[in-house]
Structures are given as C-alpha cells and as structure tokens.
Amino acid sequence: MKIAVFVSGRGSNLQAILESQKQFDKFEVSAVVSDKFDCAAFEIAKNFSIPTFTVGNKERCISFNDLSNLFFEYQIELIVLAGFLKLLPNEFVNQFNNKIINIHPALLPSFGGKGMYGLNVHKAVFESSAKVSGASVHFVDPTYDTGKIIAQRCVDISDVKSPEEIAERVLKIEHQILPYVIDKFADGKIKIIDNRVVVID
Ligand code: GRF
C-alpha cells in the first residue's frame, strides 16, 4: 500500500513510520508533503530518497488540486498527517474520504481543535491537572480534530512536573500507535461498522 505523509516540522513521527515500514513490510511512503519549503522532516525524507512536495498557493508550491491528481496517478491509498499544521481544504478531504488520518498528542475529544498543537496541547493538559494523557489517531474531516477516533493509547502523567515532560511521554506512544494504525489499515482491518470505527485484531 502506498502512503503519503504530511509534515510541518521535526518529523519524528515520519521517522517512526519509515522505520516501521521495514518491520511490517506492508506499506511504502511514496511522498512527503509539507506546507513549508524547509523543515527537518524533509531532510528525513531525503535520507530515504522519498520525493518531497510543498503544498500551497505560493510560487514553487503544488496546489491541493494538483496534489490530489498526482495521488490518484500514484495510487496513494492512505494520507497520514504527522504533525501537519495546516487545515486541509474541504474538497481535498472529500476526495479522500476515510483515507486521511491524523495523530493528535492528547486523548480526543478533549484538548483538540484550532490552536491545539505542539506544546499548547501539553500546556492545557498540564494546567487541567489531568492524571492521564495519550495519543489519538483519527480520521480527518473538514474541521480540526473532530473526525472519528481509530485508536488511542494513554500514559500516566500523575507525577509530571512540566508540559514538556508530558510531551516526552506522549511522543513515545505516538511513535508506536501511528505505525500500528497504518499497518492495520494496510491489512484492511479498520472498518466502519454502525458508524463506529472498529480495529480488528
Ligand atoms: C506530534 O506531537 C504530533 O502529534 C503533533 O505534532 C507533533 C509532531 O512531531 N500533531 P514530529 O514532527 O512528528 O516530531
């Protein structure tokens, strides 16, 4: 199964996906897309000889429209948002209905929505005094973090001293849960039954 990964920054989730690609041997990252021209994640893609694209309306960018045509031509079956900060246009989301997933560094439906990314999420979790946090992988719909949840894993944060400590614990889980969901998707083991997402063992 060919997948495209969308990134905006560091790319540690992209790295985890690429490392698990060998282990699972069921999917292949065929394109890495960013809203930026330069980001650390692009360096990771280049190390793995994966083509990179910058999406947007500026010069030297590829439009979402051209990107979707390219994905149909490449036969991309899954789009993975791994730290991609831009909201996808409705039309693009509708073209890839139930074929776009996102990783969110908290237990949705709490601590999601516009502006809830990166350390902002972990600060909100820390300030709430929540005792657990975690990572959620969900299908993408046209608004931030509201699509149906595919998988979640949680971590005890009752003893943390800072939002950064929460981020560190959650990131470890992100690196496990995202490759796990991609592998299940490649195996056809993610189903929507009675309007609920079910992951078959
Ligand atoms: C991750 O915490 C992801 O959940 C969030 O942005 C961060 C991206 O990290 N949405 P990286 O670029 O994968 O290292």
PDB file of C-alpha atoms and ligand atoms in Angstrom:
ATOM      1  CA  MET A   1       0.000   0.000   0.000  1.00  0.00           C
ATOM      2  CA  LYS A   2       1.383   3.386  -0.985  1.00  0.00           C
ATOM      3  CA  ILE A   3       1.031   6.192   1.525  1.00  0.00           C
ATOM      4  CA  ALA A   4       1.767   9.929   1.631  1.00  0.00           C
ATOM      5  CA  VAL A   5       2.870  11.581   4.862  1.00  0.00           C
ATOM      6  CA  PHE A   6       2.161  15.263   5.579  1.00  0.00           C
ATOM      7  CA  VAL A   7       4.508  17.101   7.952  1.00  0.00           C
ATOM      8  CA  SER A   8       5.294  20.611   9.151  1.00  0.00           C
ATOM      9  CA  GLY A   9       8.258  20.275  11.480  1.00  0.00           C
ATOM     10  CA  ARG A  10      10.667  17.917  13.160  1.00  0.00           C
ATOM     11  CA  GLY A  11       9.417  14.681  11.598  1.00  0.00           C
ATOM     12  CA  SER A  12       9.953  12.214  14.429  1.00  0.00           C
ATOM     13  CA  ASN A  13       6.645  10.507  13.572  1.00  0.00           C
ATOM     14  CA  LEU A  14       7.713  10.314   9.919  1.00  0.00           C
ATOM     15  CA  GLN A  15      10.946   8.683  11.089  1.00  0.00           C
ATOM     16  CA  ALA A  16       8.968   6.160  13.180  1.00  0.00           C
ATOM     17  CA  ILE A  17       6.747   5.348  10.172  1.00  0.00           C
ATOM     18  CA  LEU A  18       9.778   4.864   7.922  1.00  0.00           C
ATOM     19  CA  GLU A  19      11.476   2.604  10.442  1.00  0.00           C
ATOM     20  CA  SER A  20       8.336   0.503  10.876  1.00  0.00           C
ATOM     21  CA  GLN A  21       7.913   0.273   7.086  1.00  0.00           C
ATOM     22  CA  LYS A  22      10.730  -2.299   7.051  1.00  0.00           C
ATOM     23  CA  GLN A  23       9.330  -4.182  10.032  1.00  0.00           C
ATOM     24  CA  PHE A  24       5.763  -4.502   8.739  1.00  0.00           C
ATOM     25  CA  ASP A  25       6.657  -4.661   5.037  1.00  0.00           C
ATOM     26  CA  LYS A  26       3.082  -3.816   4.036  1.00  0.00           C
ATOM     27  CA  PHE A  27       3.255  -0.151   3.180  1.00  0.00           C
ATOM     28  CA  GLU A  28       5.601   2.247   1.483  1.00  0.00           C
ATOM     29  CA  VAL A  29       5.920   6.016   1.966  1.00  0.00           C
ATOM     30  CA  SER A  30       5.794   7.309  -1.624  1.00  0.00           C
ATOM     31  CA  ALA A  31       5.595  11.061  -0.950  1.00  0.00           C
ATOM     32  CA  VAL A  32       6.236  13.508   1.873  1.00  0.00           C
ATOM     33  CA  VAL A  33       4.288  16.772   1.743  1.00  0.00           C
ATOM     34  CA  SER A  34       4.696  19.931   3.789  1.00  0.00           C
ATOM     35  CA  ASP A  35       3.258  23.430   3.933  1.00  0.00           C
ATOM     36  CA  LYS A  36       6.865  24.625   4.378  1.00  0.00           C
ATOM     37  CA  PHE A  37       9.789  24.779   1.961  1.00  0.00           C
ATOM     38  CA  ASP A  38      12.256  23.800   4.642  1.00  0.00           C
ATOM     39  CA  CYS A  39      11.575  21.566   7.582  1.00  0.00           C
ATOM     40  CA  ALA A  40      13.597  18.936   9.392  1.00  0.00           C
ATOM     41  CA  ALA A  41      11.139  16.266   8.217  1.00  0.00           C
ATOM     42  CA  PHE A  42      12.146  16.944   4.583  1.00  0.00           C
ATOM     43  CA  GLU A  43      15.734  16.020   5.486  1.00  0.00           C
ATOM     44  CA  ILE A  44      14.486  12.689   6.820  1.00  0.00           C
ATOM     45  CA  ALA A  45      12.534  12.116   3.588  1.00  0.00           C
ATOM     46  CA  LYS A  46      15.606  12.925   1.514  1.00  0.00           C
ATOM     47  CA  ASN A  47      17.693  10.434   3.523  1.00  0.00           C
ATOM     48  CA  PHE A  48      15.177   7.786   2.487  1.00  0.00           C
ATOM     49  CA  SER A  49      15.092   9.078  -1.143  1.00  0.00           C
ATOM     50  CA  ILE A  50      11.386   9.916  -0.922  1.00  0.00           C
ATOM     51  CA  PRO A  51      10.056  12.722  -3.151  1.00  0.00           C
ATOM     52  CA  THR A  52       9.003  15.867  -1.248  1.00  0.00           C
ATOM     53  CA  PHE A  53       6.363  18.453  -2.172  1.00  0.00           C
ATOM     54  CA  THR A  54       5.452  21.837  -0.719  1.00  0.00           C
ATOM     55  CA  VAL A  55       1.719  22.398  -0.953  1.00  0.00           C
ATOM     56  CA  GLY A  56       0.080  25.829  -1.105  1.00  0.00           C
ATOM     57  CA  ASN A  57      -0.757  28.747  -3.343  1.00  0.00           C
ATOM     58  CA  LYS A  58       2.675  30.384  -3.446  1.00  0.00           C
ATOM     59  CA  GLU A  59       5.148  30.147  -6.295  1.00  0.00           C
ATOM     60  CA  ARG A  60       7.078  26.833  -6.403  1.00  0.00           C
ATOM     61  CA  CYS A  61       4.227  25.146  -4.471  1.00  0.00           C
ATOM     62  CA  ILE A  62       1.950  22.413  -5.713  1.00  0.00           C
ATOM     63  CA  SER A  63      -1.776  23.137  -5.335  1.00  0.00           C
ATOM     64  CA  PHE A  64      -4.041  20.756  -3.423  1.00  0.00           C
ATOM     65  CA  ASN A  65      -5.833  20.119  -6.684  1.00  0.00           C
ATOM     66  CA  ASP A  66      -2.663  19.035  -8.496  1.00  0.00           C
ATOM     67  CA  LEU A  67      -1.604  17.046  -5.456  1.00  0.00           C
ATOM     68  CA  SER A  68      -4.816  15.027  -5.461  1.00  0.00           C
ATOM     69  CA  ASN A  69      -4.419  14.313  -9.194  1.00  0.00           C
ATOM     70  CA  LEU A  70      -0.873  13.164  -8.507  1.00  0.00           C
ATOM     71  CA  PHE A  71      -2.051  10.930  -5.659  1.00  0.00           C
ATOM     72  CA  PHE A  72      -4.668   9.290  -7.869  1.00  0.00           C
ATOM     73  CA  GLU A  73      -1.998   8.727 -10.511  1.00  0.00           C
ATOM     74  CA  TYR A  74       0.477   7.327  -7.911  1.00  0.00           C
ATOM     75  CA  GLN A  75      -2.349   5.219  -6.434  1.00  0.00           C
ATOM     76  CA  ILE A  76      -1.850   6.578  -2.936  1.00  0.00           C
ATOM     77  CA  GLU A  77      -4.249   4.706  -0.668  1.00  0.00           C
ATOM     78  CA  LEU A  78      -3.682   6.488   2.621  1.00  0.00           C
ATOM     79  CA  ILE A  79      -2.683  10.015   3.637  1.00  0.00           C
ATOM     80  CA  VAL A  80      -1.121  10.352   7.081  1.00  0.00           C
ATOM     81  CA  LEU A  81      -0.964  13.729   8.815  1.00  0.00           C
ATOM     82  CA  ALA A  82       2.024  13.502  11.158  1.00  0.00           C
ATOM     83  CA  GLY A  83       2.424  16.948  12.676  1.00  0.00           C
ATOM     84  CA  PHE A  84       0.891  18.792   9.700  1.00  0.00           C
ATOM     85  CA  LEU A  85      -0.407  22.134  10.938  1.00  0.00           C
ATOM     86  CA  LYS A  86      -2.472  23.452   8.048  1.00  0.00           C
ATOM     87  CA  LEU A  87      -6.186  22.721   7.715  1.00  0.00           C
ATOM     88  CA  LEU A  88      -6.858  20.680   4.558  1.00  0.00           C
ATOM     89  CA  PRO A  89      -9.346  22.157   2.065  1.00  0.00           C
ATOM     90  CA  ASN A  90     -12.822  20.549   2.223  1.00  0.00           C
ATOM     91  CA  GLU A  91     -12.622  19.411  -1.372  1.00  0.00           C
ATOM     92  CA  PHE A  92      -9.363  17.543  -0.748  1.00  0.00           C
ATOM     93  CA  VAL A  93     -10.791  15.880   2.383  1.00  0.00           C
ATOM     94  CA  ASN A  94     -13.907  14.820   0.491  1.00  0.00           C
ATOM     95  CA  GLN A  95     -11.837  13.351  -2.350  1.00  0.00           C
ATOM     96  CA  PHE A  96     -10.043  11.097   0.128  1.00  0.00           C
ATOM     97  CA  ASN A  97     -12.966  10.264   2.398  1.00  0.00           C
ATOM     98  CA  ASN A  98     -11.843   7.890   5.192  1.00  0.00           C
ATOM     99  CA  LYS A  99      -8.382   7.761   3.647  1.00  0.00           C
ATOM    100  CA  ILE A 100      -6.793  10.556   5.674  1.00  0.00           C
ATOM    101  CA  ILE A 101      -5.689  10.005   9.259  1.00  0.00           C
ATOM    102  CA  ASN A 102      -4.126  12.345  11.817  1.00  0.00           C
ATOM    103  CA  ILE A 103      -2.150  11.824  15.008  1.00  0.00           C
ATOM    104  CA  HIS A 104      -3.084  14.087  17.901  1.00  0.00           C
ATOM    105  CA  PRO A 105      -0.960  14.225  21.063  1.00  0.00           C
ATOM    106  CA  ALA A 106      -3.827  14.018  23.575  1.00  0.00           C
ATOM    107  CA  LEU A 107      -6.892  11.951  24.307  1.00  0.00           C
ATOM    108  CA  LEU A 108      -9.550  13.330  21.977  1.00  0.00           C
ATOM    109  CA  PRO A 109     -12.226  14.647  22.090  1.00  0.00           C
ATOM    110  CA  SER A 110     -10.533  16.633  24.896  1.00  0.00           C
ATOM    111  CA  PHE A 111      -7.689  19.051  24.221  1.00  0.00           C
ATOM    112  CA  GLY A 112      -8.260  19.266  20.459  1.00  0.00           C
ATOM    113  CA  GLY A 113      -9.349  21.942  17.995  1.00  0.00           C
ATOM    114  CA  LYS A 114      -7.854  25.049  16.440  1.00  0.00           C
ATOM    115  CA  GLY A 115      -4.637  26.203  18.101  1.00  0.00           C
ATOM    116  CA  MET A 116      -4.265  22.905  19.937  1.00  0.00           C
ATOM    117  CA  TYR A 117      -0.984  21.692  18.533  1.00  0.00           C
ATOM    118  CA  GLY A 118       2.521  21.075  19.817  1.00  0.00           C
ATOM    119  CA  LEU A 119       3.251  22.289  23.319  1.00  0.00           C
ATOM    120  CA  ASN A 120      -0.090  24.182  23.500  1.00  0.00           C
ATOM    121  CA  VAL A 121      -1.804  20.819  23.909  1.00  0.00           C
ATOM    122  CA  HIS A 122       0.506  19.638  26.674  1.00  0.00           C
ATOM    123  CA  LYS A 123       0.268  23.000  28.492  1.00  0.00           C
ATOM    124  CA  ALA A 124      -3.536  22.721  28.509  1.00  0.00           C
ATOM    125  CA  VAL A 125      -3.344  19.139  29.768  1.00  0.00           C
ATOM    126  CA  PHE A 126      -0.821  20.157  32.475  1.00  0.00           C
ATOM    127  CA  GLU A 127      -2.955  23.113  33.607  1.00  0.00           C
ATOM    128  CA  SER A 128      -6.047  20.912  33.816  1.00  0.00           C
ATOM    129  CA  SER A 129      -4.227  18.638  36.313  1.00  0.00           C
ATOM    130  CA  ALA A 130      -5.308  15.622  34.264  1.00  0.00           C
ATOM    131  CA  LYS A 131      -3.705  12.426  35.520  1.00  0.00           C
ATOM    132  CA  VAL A 132      -3.581  10.654  32.167  1.00  0.00           C
ATOM    133  CA  SER A 133      -2.830  11.820  28.670  1.00  0.00           C
ATOM    134  CA  GLY A 134      -2.039   9.953  25.498  1.00  0.00           C
ATOM    135  CA  ALA A 135      -2.216   9.885  21.742  1.00  0.00           C
ATOM    136  CA  SER A 136      -5.197   9.579  19.395  1.00  0.00           C
ATOM    137  CA  VAL A 137      -5.260   8.591  15.745  1.00  0.00           C
ATOM    138  CA  HIS A 138      -8.425   9.669  13.970  1.00  0.00           C
ATOM    139  CA  PHE A 139      -9.932  10.020  10.508  1.00  0.00           C
ATOM    140  CA  VAL A 140      -9.766  13.559   9.188  1.00  0.00           C
ATOM    141  CA  ASP A 141     -12.934  15.508   8.457  1.00  0.00           C
ATOM    142  CA  PRO A 142     -13.089  19.165   7.399  1.00  0.00           C
ATOM    143  CA  THR A 143     -12.572  20.567  10.931  1.00  0.00           C
ATOM    144  CA  TYR A 144      -9.666  20.230  13.377  1.00  0.00           C
ATOM    145  CA  ASP A 145      -9.538  17.029  15.435  1.00  0.00           C
ATOM    146  CA  THR A 146     -13.217  16.073  15.175  1.00  0.00           C
ATOM    147  CA  GLY A 147     -13.091  13.019  12.905  1.00  0.00           C
ATOM    148  CA  LYS A 148     -13.864   9.562  14.209  1.00  0.00           C
ATOM    149  CA  ILE A 149     -11.258   8.082  16.528  1.00  0.00           C
ATOM    150  CA  ILE A 150      -9.464   4.967  15.271  1.00  0.00           C
ATOM    151  CA  ALA A 151      -7.076   4.195  18.140  1.00  0.00           C
ATOM    152  CA  GLN A 152      -5.904   5.688  21.413  1.00  0.00           C
ATOM    153  CA  ARG A 153      -3.266   4.857  23.971  1.00  0.00           C
ATOM    154  CA  CYS A 154      -2.839   6.527  27.315  1.00  0.00           C
ATOM    155  CA  VAL A 155       0.014   7.250  29.693  1.00  0.00           C
ATOM    156  CA  ASP A 156       0.119   8.076  33.408  1.00  0.00           C
ATOM    157  CA  ILE A 157       1.132  11.713  33.942  1.00  0.00           C
ATOM    158  CA  SER A 158       0.183  11.997  37.605  1.00  0.00           C
ATOM    159  CA  ASP A 159       3.796  12.699  38.619  1.00  0.00           C
ATOM    160  CA  VAL A 160       4.905  15.094  35.848  1.00  0.00           C
ATOM    161  CA  LYS A 161       6.459  18.456  36.690  1.00  0.00           C
ATOM    162  CA  SER A 162       6.051  20.219  33.340  1.00  0.00           C
ATOM    163  CA  PRO A 163       4.190  20.203  29.995  1.00  0.00           C
ATOM    164  CA  GLU A 164       7.490  19.209  28.357  1.00  0.00           C
ATOM    165  CA  GLU A 165       7.537  16.042  30.424  1.00  0.00           C
ATOM    166  CA  ILE A 166       4.030  15.193  29.199  1.00  0.00           C
ATOM    167  CA  ALA A 167       5.159  15.827  25.597  1.00  0.00           C
ATOM    168  CA  GLU A 168       8.069  13.433  26.037  1.00  0.00           C
ATOM    169  CA  ARG A 169       5.878  10.620  27.393  1.00  0.00           C
ATOM    170  CA  VAL A 170       3.163  11.119  24.779  1.00  0.00           C
ATOM    171  CA  LEU A 171       5.640  11.238  21.880  1.00  0.00           C
ATOM    172  CA  LYS A 172       6.870   7.733  22.736  1.00  0.00           C
ATOM    173  CA  ILE A 173       3.285   6.489  22.400  1.00  0.00           C
ATOM    174  CA  GLU A 174       2.759   8.408  19.157  1.00  0.00           C
ATOM    175  CA  HIS A 175       5.701   6.583  17.609  1.00  0.00           C
ATOM    176  CA  GLN A 176       4.010   3.244  18.378  1.00  0.00           C
ATOM    177  CA  ILE A 177       0.360   3.967  17.687  1.00  0.00           C
ATOM    178  CA  LEU A 178       0.741   5.639  14.278  1.00  0.00           C
ATOM    179  CA  PRO A 179       2.686   2.781  12.592  1.00  0.00           C
ATOM    180  CA  TYR A 180       0.260   0.338  14.272  1.00  0.00           C
ATOM    181  CA  VAL A 181      -2.767   2.052  12.686  1.00  0.00           C
ATOM    182  CA  ILE A 182      -1.096   2.293   9.256  1.00  0.00           C
ATOM    183  CA  ASP A 183      -0.304  -1.417   9.408  1.00  0.00           C
ATOM    184  CA  LYS A 184      -3.916  -2.246  10.340  1.00  0.00           C
ATOM    185  CA  PHE A 185      -5.188  -0.023   7.520  1.00  0.00           C
ATOM    186  CA  ALA A 186      -2.891  -1.799   5.032  1.00  0.00           C
ATOM    187  CA  ASP A 187      -4.313  -5.106   6.242  1.00  0.00           C
ATOM    188  CA  GLY A 188      -7.908  -3.904   5.710  1.00  0.00           C
ATOM    189  CA  LYS A 189      -8.520  -4.298   9.431  1.00  0.00           C
ATOM    190  CA  ILE A 190     -10.008  -0.890  10.064  1.00  0.00           C
ATOM    191  CA  LYS A 191     -13.757  -0.970   9.437  1.00  0.00           C
ATOM    192  CA  ILE A 192     -16.629   1.399   9.999  1.00  0.00           C
ATOM    193  CA  ILE A 193     -19.478  -0.581  11.485  1.00  0.00           C
ATOM    194  CA  ASP A 194     -22.702   1.094  12.636  1.00  0.00           C
ATOM    195  CA  ASN A 195     -20.979   4.475  12.403  1.00  0.00           C
ATOM    196  CA  ARG A 196     -18.167   3.393  14.749  1.00  0.00           C
ATOM    197  CA  VAL A 197     -14.561   2.718  13.786  1.00  0.00           C
ATOM    198  CA  VAL A 198     -13.529  -0.807  14.661  1.00  0.00           C
ATOM    199  CA  VAL A 199      -9.973  -2.143  14.569  1.00  0.00           C
ATOM    200  CA  ILE A 200      -9.975  -5.897  14.054  1.00  0.00           C
ATOM    201  CA  ASP A 201      -7.212  -7.877  15.836  1.00  0.00           C
TER     202      ASP A 201
HETATM  203  C1  GRF B   1       3.422  15.447  17.315  1.00  0.00           C
HETATM  204  O1  GRF B   1       3.275  15.586  18.695  1.00  0.00           O
HETATM  205  C2  GRF B   1       2.075  15.293  16.665  1.00  0.00           C
HETATM  206  O2  GRF B   1       1.172  14.584  17.395  1.00  0.00           O
HETATM  207  C3  GRF B   1       1.665  16.731  16.616  1.00  0.00           C
HETATM  208  O3  GRF B   1       2.816  17.424  16.224  1.00  0.00           O
HETATM  209  C4  GRF B   1       3.945  16.717  16.682  1.00  0.00           C
HETATM  210  C5  GRF B   1       4.808  16.444  15.510  1.00  0.00           C
HETATM  211  O4  GRF B   1       6.028  15.883  15.878  1.00  0.00           O
HETATM  212  N1  GRF B   1       0.440  16.940  15.942  1.00  0.00           N
HETATM  213  P1  GRF B   1       7.004  15.319  14.783  1.00  0.00           P
HETATM  214  O5  GRF B   1       7.160  16.382  13.710  1.00  0.00           O
HETATM  215  O6  GRF B   1       6.412  14.058  14.235  1.00  0.00           O
HETATM  216  O7  GRF B   1       8.290  15.067  15.513  1.00  0.00           O
END
